[in-house]
Amino acid sequence: HVRAEFPLETSKAHRILESVLGLRSSQLAIPRHVKVDAVWALVNAVSTRLAALEFVDEQRAGLRVTGRARPPVPPTSEEDLDRCQQIMRQGLARDQHVGDVFAPSAFNFMRFLQGHAVGQHAGSVAKLTKLFSAAHTWGPGSDGWHRYDQTWLAVDEKNVFGRTVKENGRILWRVGDTGTAHAN
């Protein structure tokens, strides 16, 4: 059972799935095959070392970047990397509209690695910069699985009209074995 093997208290992967699949709107709007594919992608994810970043101005789409992967390092095999890349390409090609609504950061990251391979734009430089920037505020939510997620409050500040007035990064830096998060 997933809750026994991957408890919400310690499993970021479980919290990621809950954040997308646990939403009432996603339960109603996301087709079953997309949910299955999301779990399959998470299970098959591999570490990817980058050899190069290729920047291009894609005119109306703006400044974009593609990451070129290096060969995998054991225990990841070429077969593992190929499988992961194929899952990303299939998701981008088949489910881009659902992904852009319910998992925009994940789909932008997949475009960074595989967008051009399926005839789409590369990843947005602005969105990837935010994704990899240090958060200036963070912390857990107050209830449910949110109380276990230190990144729950690492969000942009918005005004009453829903416009972003202060962007917030998404990365928490941890120092040594203390587990204390810092953003510098």
Coordinates of N, CA and C in Angstrom, one line a residue:
H1 N 0.9 -1.2 0.0 CA 0.0 0.0 0.0 C 0.9 1.2 0.0
V2 N 0.6 2.2 -0.9 CA 1.4 3.4 -1.1 C 1.6 4.2 0.2
R3 N 0.6 4.3 1.1 CA 0.7 5.1 2.3 C 1.7 4.4 3.3
A4 N 1.8 3.1 3.3 CA 2.7 2.4 4.2 C 4.2 2.5 3.6
E5 N 4.3 2.3 2.3 CA 5.7 2.3 1.7 C 6.2 3.7 1.5
F6 N 5.3 4.7 1.2 CA 5.8 6.0 0.9 C 4.9 7.0 1.7
P7 N 5.1 7.1 3.0 CA 4.3 8.0 3.8 C 4.4 9.5 3.5
L8 N 3.3 10.2 3.5 CA 3.3 11.6 3.2 C 4.4 12.4 4.0
E9 N 4.6 12.0 5.2 CA 5.6 12.7 6.1 C 7.0 12.7 5.5
T10 N 7.4 11.7 4.7 CA 8.8 11.6 4.3 C 8.9 11.4 2.8
S11 N 7.8 11.3 2.0 CA 7.9 11.0 0.6 C 7.5 12.2 -0.2
K12 N 8.5 12.9 -0.8 CA 8.2 14.1 -1.7 C 7.4 13.6 -2.9
A13 N 7.7 12.4 -3.4 CA 7.0 11.9 -4.6 C 5.5 11.7 -4.3
H14 N 5.2 11.2 -3.1 CA 3.8 11.0 -2.7 C 3.1 12.3 -2.6
R15 N 3.8 13.4 -2.1 CA 3.2 14.7 -1.9 C 3.0 15.3 -3.3
I16 N 3.9 15.1 -4.2 CA 3.7 15.6 -5.6 C 2.5 15.0 -6.2
L17 N 2.3 13.7 -6.1 CA 1.1 13.1 -6.7 C -0.1 13.6 -6.0
E18 N -0.1 13.8 -4.7 CA -1.3 14.3 -4.0 C -1.6 15.7 -4.4
S19 N -0.5 16.5 -4.7 CA -0.8 17.9 -5.1 C -1.5 18.0 -6.4
V20 N -1.2 17.1 -7.3 CA -1.9 17.1 -8.6 C -3.1 16.3 -8.6
L21 N -3.0 15.0 -8.2 CA -4.1 14.1 -8.4 C -5.1 14.2 -7.3
G22 N -4.8 14.9 -6.2 CA -5.7 15.0 -5.0 C -6.6 16.2 -5.2
L23 N -6.4 17.1 -6.1 CA -7.2 18.2 -6.3 C -8.6 17.8 -6.9
R24 N -9.7 18.3 -6.4 CA -11.0 18.0 -6.8 C -11.1 18.3 -8.3
S25 N -10.5 19.4 -8.8 CA -10.6 19.8 -10.2 C -9.9 18.8 -11.0
S26 N -8.7 18.2 -10.6 CA -8.0 17.3 -11.4 C -8.7 15.9 -11.4
Q27 N -9.4 15.6 -10.3 CA -10.1 14.3 -10.2 C -11.2 14.3 -11.3
L28 N -11.8 15.5 -11.5 CA -12.9 15.6 -12.5 C -12.4 15.8 -13.9
A29 N -11.3 16.6 -14.1 CA -10.9 17.0 -15.4 C -9.8 16.2 -16.1
I30 N -9.0 15.5 -15.3 CA -7.8 14.8 -15.9 C -8.2 13.4 -16.2
P31 N -8.1 13.0 -17.5 CA -8.4 11.7 -17.9 C -7.5 10.6 -17.2
R32 N -8.1 9.4 -17.0 CA -7.4 8.4 -16.2 C -6.0 8.1 -16.8
H33 N -5.9 8.0 -18.1 CA -4.6 7.7 -18.7 C -3.5 8.7 -18.4
V34 N -3.9 10.0 -18.2 CA -2.9 11.0 -17.8 C -2.5 10.7 -16.4
K35 N -3.4 10.4 -15.5 CA -3.0 10.0 -14.1 C -2.1 8.8 -14.0
V36 N -2.4 7.8 -14.8 CA -1.5 6.6 -14.9 C -0.2 7.0 -15.4
D37 N -0.1 7.8 -16.5 CA 1.1 8.2 -17.0 C 2.0 9.1 -16.0
A38 N 1.3 9.9 -15.2 CA 2.0 10.7 -14.2 C 2.7 9.8 -13.2
V39 N 2.0 8.7 -12.8 CA 2.7 7.8 -11.8 C 3.8 7.1 -12.5
W40 N 3.6 6.6 -13.7 CA 4.6 5.9 -14.5 C 5.8 6.8 -14.7
A41 N 5.6 8.0 -15.0 CA 6.8 8.9 -15.2 C 7.5 9.1 -13.9
L42 N 6.9 9.3 -12.8 CA 7.5 9.4 -11.5 C 8.3 8.2 -11.1
V43 N 7.8 7.0 -11.4 CA 8.4 5.8 -11.1 C 9.7 5.6 -11.9
N44 N 9.6 6.1 -13.2 CA 10.7 5.9 -14.1 C 11.7 7.0 -14.2
A45 N 11.5 8.0 -13.4 CA 12.4 9.2 -13.4 C 13.8 8.8 -13.1
V46 N 14.8 9.4 -13.8 CA 16.2 9.2 -13.6 C 16.9 10.5 -13.4
S47 N 18.0 10.5 -12.8 CA 18.9 11.7 -12.7 C 19.5 11.9 -14.1
T48 N 19.4 13.2 -14.5 CA 20.0 13.6 -15.8 C 21.1 14.6 -15.6
R49 N 22.3 14.3 -16.0 CA 23.4 15.2 -16.0 C 23.4 15.9 -17.3
L50 N 23.6 17.2 -17.2 CA 23.5 18.1 -18.5 C 24.9 18.3 -19.0
A51 N 25.0 18.2 -20.3 CA 26.3 18.5 -21.1 C 26.3 19.9 -21.5
A52 N 25.1 20.4 -21.9 CA 25.1 21.8 -22.4 C 23.7 22.3 -22.3
L53 N 23.6 23.7 -22.3 CA 22.4 24.4 -22.4 C 22.4 25.2 -23.7
E54 N 21.3 25.0 -24.5 CA 21.2 25.7 -25.8 C 20.1 26.7 -25.7
F55 N 20.5 28.0 -25.8 CA 19.5 29.1 -25.7 C 19.1 29.5 -27.1
V56 N 17.8 29.9 -27.3 CA 17.4 30.4 -28.6 C 16.2 31.3 -28.3
D57 N 16.1 32.4 -29.1 CA 15.0 33.3 -29.1 C 13.9 32.7 -30.1
E58 N 12.9 32.2 -29.5 CA 11.8 31.6 -30.4 C 10.7 32.6 -30.7
Q59 N 11.1 33.8 -31.0 CA 10.3 34.9 -31.4 C 9.1 35.1 -30.4
R60 N 7.9 34.7 -30.8 CA 6.7 35.0 -30.0 C 6.7 34.2 -28.7
A61 N 7.4 33.0 -28.7 CA 7.5 32.2 -27.5 C 8.5 32.7 -26.5
G62 N 9.4 33.6 -27.0 CA 10.4 34.2 -26.1 C 11.6 33.4 -26.0
L63 N 12.5 33.8 -25.0 CA 13.8 33.1 -24.8 C 13.5 31.7 -24.3
R64 N 14.1 30.7 -25.0 CA 13.9 29.3 -24.6 C 15.2 28.6 -24.4
V65 N 15.2 27.5 -23.7 CA 16.4 26.8 -23.5 C 16.2 25.2 -23.6
T66 N 17.1 24.6 -24.2 CA 17.1 23.1 -24.3 C 18.3 22.6 -23.5
G67 N 18.1 21.6 -22.7 CA 19.2 20.9 -22.0 C 19.6 19.6 -22.8
R68 N 20.9 19.5 -23.0 CA 21.4 18.3 -23.7 C 22.0 17.4 -22.6
A69 N 21.5 16.2 -22.6 CA 21.9 15.2 -21.5 C 23.3 14.6 -21.8
R70 N 24.0 14.3 -20.8 CA 25.2 13.5 -20.9 C 24.9 12.1 -20.8
P71 N 25.8 11.2 -21.1 CA 25.5 9.8 -20.8 C 25.2 9.5 -19.4
P72 N 24.3 8.6 -19.1 CA 24.0 8.3 -17.7 C 25.2 7.7 -16.9
V73 N 25.1 7.9 -15.6 CA 26.1 7.3 -14.7 C 25.4 6.2 -13.9
P74 N 26.0 5.0 -13.7 CA 25.5 3.9 -13.0 C 25.0 4.4 -11.6
P75 N 23.9 3.9 -11.1 CA 23.1 2.7 -11.6 C 22.2 3.0 -12.8
T76 N 22.1 4.2 -13.2 CA 21.2 4.5 -14.4 C 21.8 4.0 -15.7
S77 N 21.1 3.3 -16.4 CA 21.6 2.7 -17.7 C 21.0 3.6 -18.9
E78 N 21.6 3.4 -20.1 CA 21.1 4.0 -21.3 C 19.6 3.6 -21.5
E79 N 19.3 2.4 -21.2 CA 17.9 1.9 -21.4 C 17.0 2.7 -20.4
D80 N 17.4 2.9 -19.2 CA 16.6 3.7 -18.2 C 16.4 5.1 -18.7
L81 N 17.5 5.8 -19.2 CA 17.4 7.1 -19.7 C 16.5 7.2 -20.9
D82 N 16.7 6.2 -21.9 CA 15.8 6.2 -23.1 C 14.4 6.1 -22.7
R83 N 14.1 5.2 -21.7 CA 12.7 5.0 -21.3 C 12.1 6.3 -20.7
C84 N 12.9 7.0 -19.8 CA 12.4 8.2 -19.2 C 12.2 9.3 -20.3
Q85 N 13.1 9.4 -21.3 CA 12.9 10.4 -22.3 C 11.7 10.1 -23.2
Q86 N 11.5 8.8 -23.5 CA 10.3 8.4 -24.2 C 9.0 8.7 -23.5
I87 N 9.0 8.5 -22.2 CA 7.8 8.9 -21.4 C 7.5 10.4 -21.5
M88 N 8.6 11.2 -21.4 CA 8.4 12.7 -21.5 C 7.9 13.0 -22.9
R89 N 8.5 12.5 -23.9 CA 8.0 12.8 -25.3 C 6.6 12.4 -25.5
Q90 N 6.2 11.3 -25.0 CA 4.8 10.8 -25.2 C 3.8 11.8 -24.4
G91 N 4.2 12.2 -23.2 CA 3.4 13.1 -22.4 C 3.3 14.4 -23.1
L92 N 4.4 15.0 -23.6 CA 4.3 16.3 -24.2 C 3.4 16.2 -25.5
A93 N 3.6 15.1 -26.3 CA 2.9 15.0 -27.5 C 1.4 14.8 -27.3
R94 N 1.0 14.0 -26.3 CA -0.4 13.6 -26.2 C -1.1 14.5 -25.2
D95 N -0.5 15.0 -24.1 CA -1.2 15.6 -23.0 C -0.7 17.0 -22.7
Q96 N -0.2 17.7 -23.6 CA 0.3 19.0 -23.4 C -0.7 20.0 -22.8
H97 N -1.9 20.0 -23.3 CA -2.9 20.9 -22.8 C -3.3 20.7 -21.4
V98 N -3.5 19.4 -21.0 CA -3.8 19.1 -19.6 C -2.6 19.4 -18.7
G99 N -1.4 19.0 -19.2 CA -0.2 19.3 -18.4 C 0.0 20.8 -18.2
D100 N -0.2 21.6 -19.2 CA 0.0 23.0 -19.0 C -1.0 23.6 -18.0
V101 N -2.1 23.0 -17.8 CA -3.1 23.5 -16.8 C -2.8 23.0 -15.4
F102 N -2.5 21.7 -15.3 CA -2.4 21.0 -14.0 C -1.0 20.8 -13.5
A103 N 0.0 20.8 -14.4 CA 1.4 20.6 -14.0 C 2.3 21.5 -14.9
P104 N 2.1 22.8 -14.9 CA 2.9 23.7 -15.8 C 4.4 23.6 -15.6
S105 N 4.8 23.5 -14.3 CA 6.3 23.5 -14.1 C 6.9 22.2 -14.6
A106 N 6.2 21.1 -14.4 CA 6.7 19.8 -14.8 C 6.7 19.7 -16.4
F107 N 5.7 20.3 -17.0 CA 5.7 20.3 -18.5 C 6.7 21.2 -19.1
N108 N 6.9 22.3 -18.4 CA 8.0 23.2 -18.9 C 9.4 22.5 -18.8
F109 N 9.6 21.8 -17.6 CA 10.8 21.1 -17.5 C 11.0 20.0 -18.5
M110 N 9.9 19.3 -18.8 CA 9.9 18.3 -19.9 C 10.3 18.9 -21.2
R111 N 9.7 20.1 -21.5 CA 10.1 20.8 -22.7 C 11.5 21.2 -22.8
F112 N 12.1 21.6 -21.6 CA 13.5 21.9 -21.5 C 14.3 20.7 -22.0
L113 N 13.9 19.5 -21.6 CA 14.7 18.3 -22.0 C 14.2 17.7 -23.3
Q114 N 12.9 17.8 -23.7 CA 12.4 17.0 -24.9 C 11.5 17.8 -25.8
G115 N 11.3 19.1 -25.6 CA 10.3 19.8 -26.4 C 10.6 19.8 -27.8
H116 N 11.9 20.1 -28.2 CA 12.2 20.1 -29.7 C 12.1 18.7 -30.3
A117 N 12.3 17.7 -29.5 CA 12.2 16.3 -30.1 C 10.8 16.0 -30.5
V118 N 9.8 16.7 -30.0 CA 8.4 16.5 -30.4 C 7.8 17.7 -31.2
G119 N 8.7 18.6 -31.6 CA 8.2 19.7 -32.4 C 7.6 20.8 -31.6
Q120 N 7.8 20.9 -30.3 CA 7.3 21.9 -29.5 C 8.4 22.9 -29.1
H121 N 8.0 24.0 -28.5 CA 9.0 24.9 -28.0 C 9.9 24.3 -26.9
A122 N 11.1 24.8 -26.7 CA 12.0 24.4 -25.6 C 11.4 24.9 -24.3
G123 N 12.1 24.7 -23.2 CA 11.6 25.2 -21.9 C 11.8 26.8 -21.8
S124 N 10.9 27.4 -21.1 CA 10.9 28.8 -20.9 C 12.0 29.2 -19.9
V125 N 12.9 30.1 -20.4 CA 14.0 30.5 -19.5 C 13.5 31.1 -18.2
A126 N 12.5 32.0 -18.4 CA 11.9 32.7 -17.2 C 11.4 31.7 -16.2
K127 N 10.6 30.7 -16.7 CA 10.0 29.7 -15.8 C 11.1 28.8 -15.1
L128 N 12.1 28.4 -15.9 CA 13.1 27.6 -15.3 C 14.0 28.3 -14.3
T129 N 14.2 29.6 -14.6 CA 14.9 30.5 -13.6 C 14.2 30.5 -12.3
K130 N 12.9 30.7 -12.4 CA 12.1 30.7 -11.1 C 12.2 29.3 -10.4
L131 N 12.1 28.3 -11.2 CA 12.1 26.9 -10.6 C 13.4 26.6 -9.9
F132 N 14.5 27.1 -10.4 CA 15.8 26.8 -9.9 C 16.4 27.9 -9.0
S133 N 15.6 29.0 -8.7 CA 16.0 30.0 -7.8 C 15.6 29.7 -6.4
A134 N 16.4 30.3 -5.4 CA 16.2 30.1 -4.0 C 14.9 30.8 -3.6
A135 N 14.1 30.1 -2.7 CA 12.9 30.7 -2.2 C 13.3 31.7 -1.1
H136 N 12.6 32.9 -1.0 CA 12.8 33.8 0.0 C 11.8 33.6 1.2
T137 N 10.7 32.9 0.9 CA 9.8 32.5 2.0 C 9.4 31.0 1.7
W138 N 9.1 30.3 2.7 CA 8.7 28.9 2.6 C 8.2 28.4 3.9
G139 N 7.7 27.2 3.9 CA 7.2 26.6 5.1 C 6.1 25.7 4.8
P140 N 5.6 24.9 5.8 CA 4.6 23.9 5.5 C 3.2 24.6 5.6
G141 N 2.2 23.9 5.0 CA 0.8 24.3 5.2 C 0.3 24.0 6.6
S142 N -1.0 24.2 6.8 CA -1.5 24.0 8.1 C -2.3 22.7 8.3
D143 N -2.7 22.0 7.2 CA -3.5 20.8 7.4 C -3.2 19.8 6.3
G144 N -3.8 18.6 6.5 CA -3.6 17.6 5.5 C -2.1 17.3 5.2
W145 N -1.8 16.8 4.0 CA -0.5 16.5 3.6 C 0.4 17.7 3.5
H146 N -0.2 18.9 3.4 CA 0.5 20.2 3.3 C 1.4 20.4 4.5
R147 N 1.0 19.9 5.7 CA 1.8 20.2 6.9 C 3.1 19.5 6.9
Y148 N 3.3 18.5 5.9 CA 4.6 17.8 5.8 C 5.5 18.4 4.7
D149 N 5.0 19.3 4.0 CA 5.7 19.8 2.8 C 6.3 21.2 3.1
Q150 N 7.6 21.3 3.3 CA 8.3 22.6 3.6 C 8.2 23.6 2.4
T151 N 7.9 23.1 1.2 CA 7.8 24.0 0.1 C 6.4 24.5 -0.2
W152 N 5.5 24.1 0.6 CA 4.1 24.5 0.3 C 3.9 26.0 0.2
L153 N 4.6 26.7 1.1 CA 4.4 28.2 1.1 C 5.4 28.9 0.2
A154 N 6.2 28.2 -0.5 CA 7.2 28.8 -1.5 C 6.4 29.1 -2.8
V155 N 5.6 30.2 -2.7 CA 4.8 30.6 -3.8 C 5.0 32.1 -4.0
D156 N 4.6 32.6 -5.2 CA 4.6 34.0 -5.5 C 3.6 34.7 -4.6
E157 N 3.9 36.0 -4.3 CA 2.9 36.8 -3.6 C 2.1 37.5 -4.7
K158 N 0.7 37.5 -4.5 CA -0.2 38.0 -5.4 C -1.0 39.1 -4.8
N159 N -1.5 40.0 -5.6 CA -2.4 41.1 -5.1 C -3.9 40.6 -5.2
V160 N -4.8 41.4 -4.8 CA -6.2 41.0 -4.8 C -6.8 40.7 -6.2
F161 N -6.1 41.1 -7.2 CA -6.5 40.8 -8.6 C -5.9 39.5 -9.1
G162 N -5.0 38.8 -8.2 CA -4.4 37.6 -8.7 C -3.1 37.8 -9.5
R163 N -2.7 39.0 -9.5 CA -1.4 39.3 -10.3 C -0.2 39.2 -9.3
T164 N 0.8 38.6 -9.9 CA 2.1 38.4 -9.1 C 2.7 39.8 -8.8
V165 N 3.0 40.1 -7.5 CA 3.6 41.3 -7.1 C 5.0 41.1 -6.7
K166 N 5.3 39.8 -6.3 CA 6.7 39.4 -5.9 C 6.9 38.0 -6.2
E167 N 7.8 37.7 -7.0 CA 8.1 36.3 -7.4 C 8.9 35.6 -6.2
N168 N 8.7 34.3 -6.1 CA 9.4 33.6 -5.1 C 10.0 32.4 -5.8
G169 N 11.3 32.1 -5.5 CA 11.9 30.9 -6.1 C 11.3 29.6 -5.5
R170 N 11.8 28.5 -6.0 CA 11.2 27.2 -5.5 C 12.2 26.3 -4.8
I171 N 13.4 26.7 -4.7 CA 14.5 25.8 -4.2 C 14.7 26.2 -2.7
L172 N 14.9 25.2 -1.8 CA 15.3 25.4 -0.5 C 16.7 24.8 -0.4
W173 N 17.7 25.6 0.1 CA 19.0 25.2 0.3 C 19.2 24.7 1.7
R174 N 19.7 23.5 1.9 CA 19.9 22.9 3.2 C 21.4 22.9 3.5
V175 N 21.8 23.2 4.7 CA 23.2 23.2 5.1 C 23.5 22.0 5.9
G176 N 24.5 21.2 5.4 CA 25.0 20.0 6.1 C 23.9 19.1 6.5
D177 N 24.1 18.5 7.6 CA 23.1 17.5 8.2 C 22.1 18.1 9.1
T178 N 22.1 19.5 9.2 CA 21.2 20.1 10.1 C 19.7 20.1 9.7
G179 N 19.5 19.9 8.4 CA 18.2 20.0 7.9 C 17.6 21.4 7.9
T180 N 18.4 22.4 8.3 CA 17.9 23.7 8.3 C 17.9 24.3 6.9
A181 N 16.8 24.9 6.5 CA 16.7 25.5 5.1 C 17.2 26.9 5.2
H182 N 17.9 27.3 4.1 CA 18.4 28.6 4.0 C 18.2 29.1 2.5
A183 N 17.9 30.3 2.3 CA 17.8 30.9 1.0 C 18.7 32.1 0.9
N184 N 19.8 32.0 0.2 CA 20.8 33.1 0.0 C 20.9 33.4 -1.4

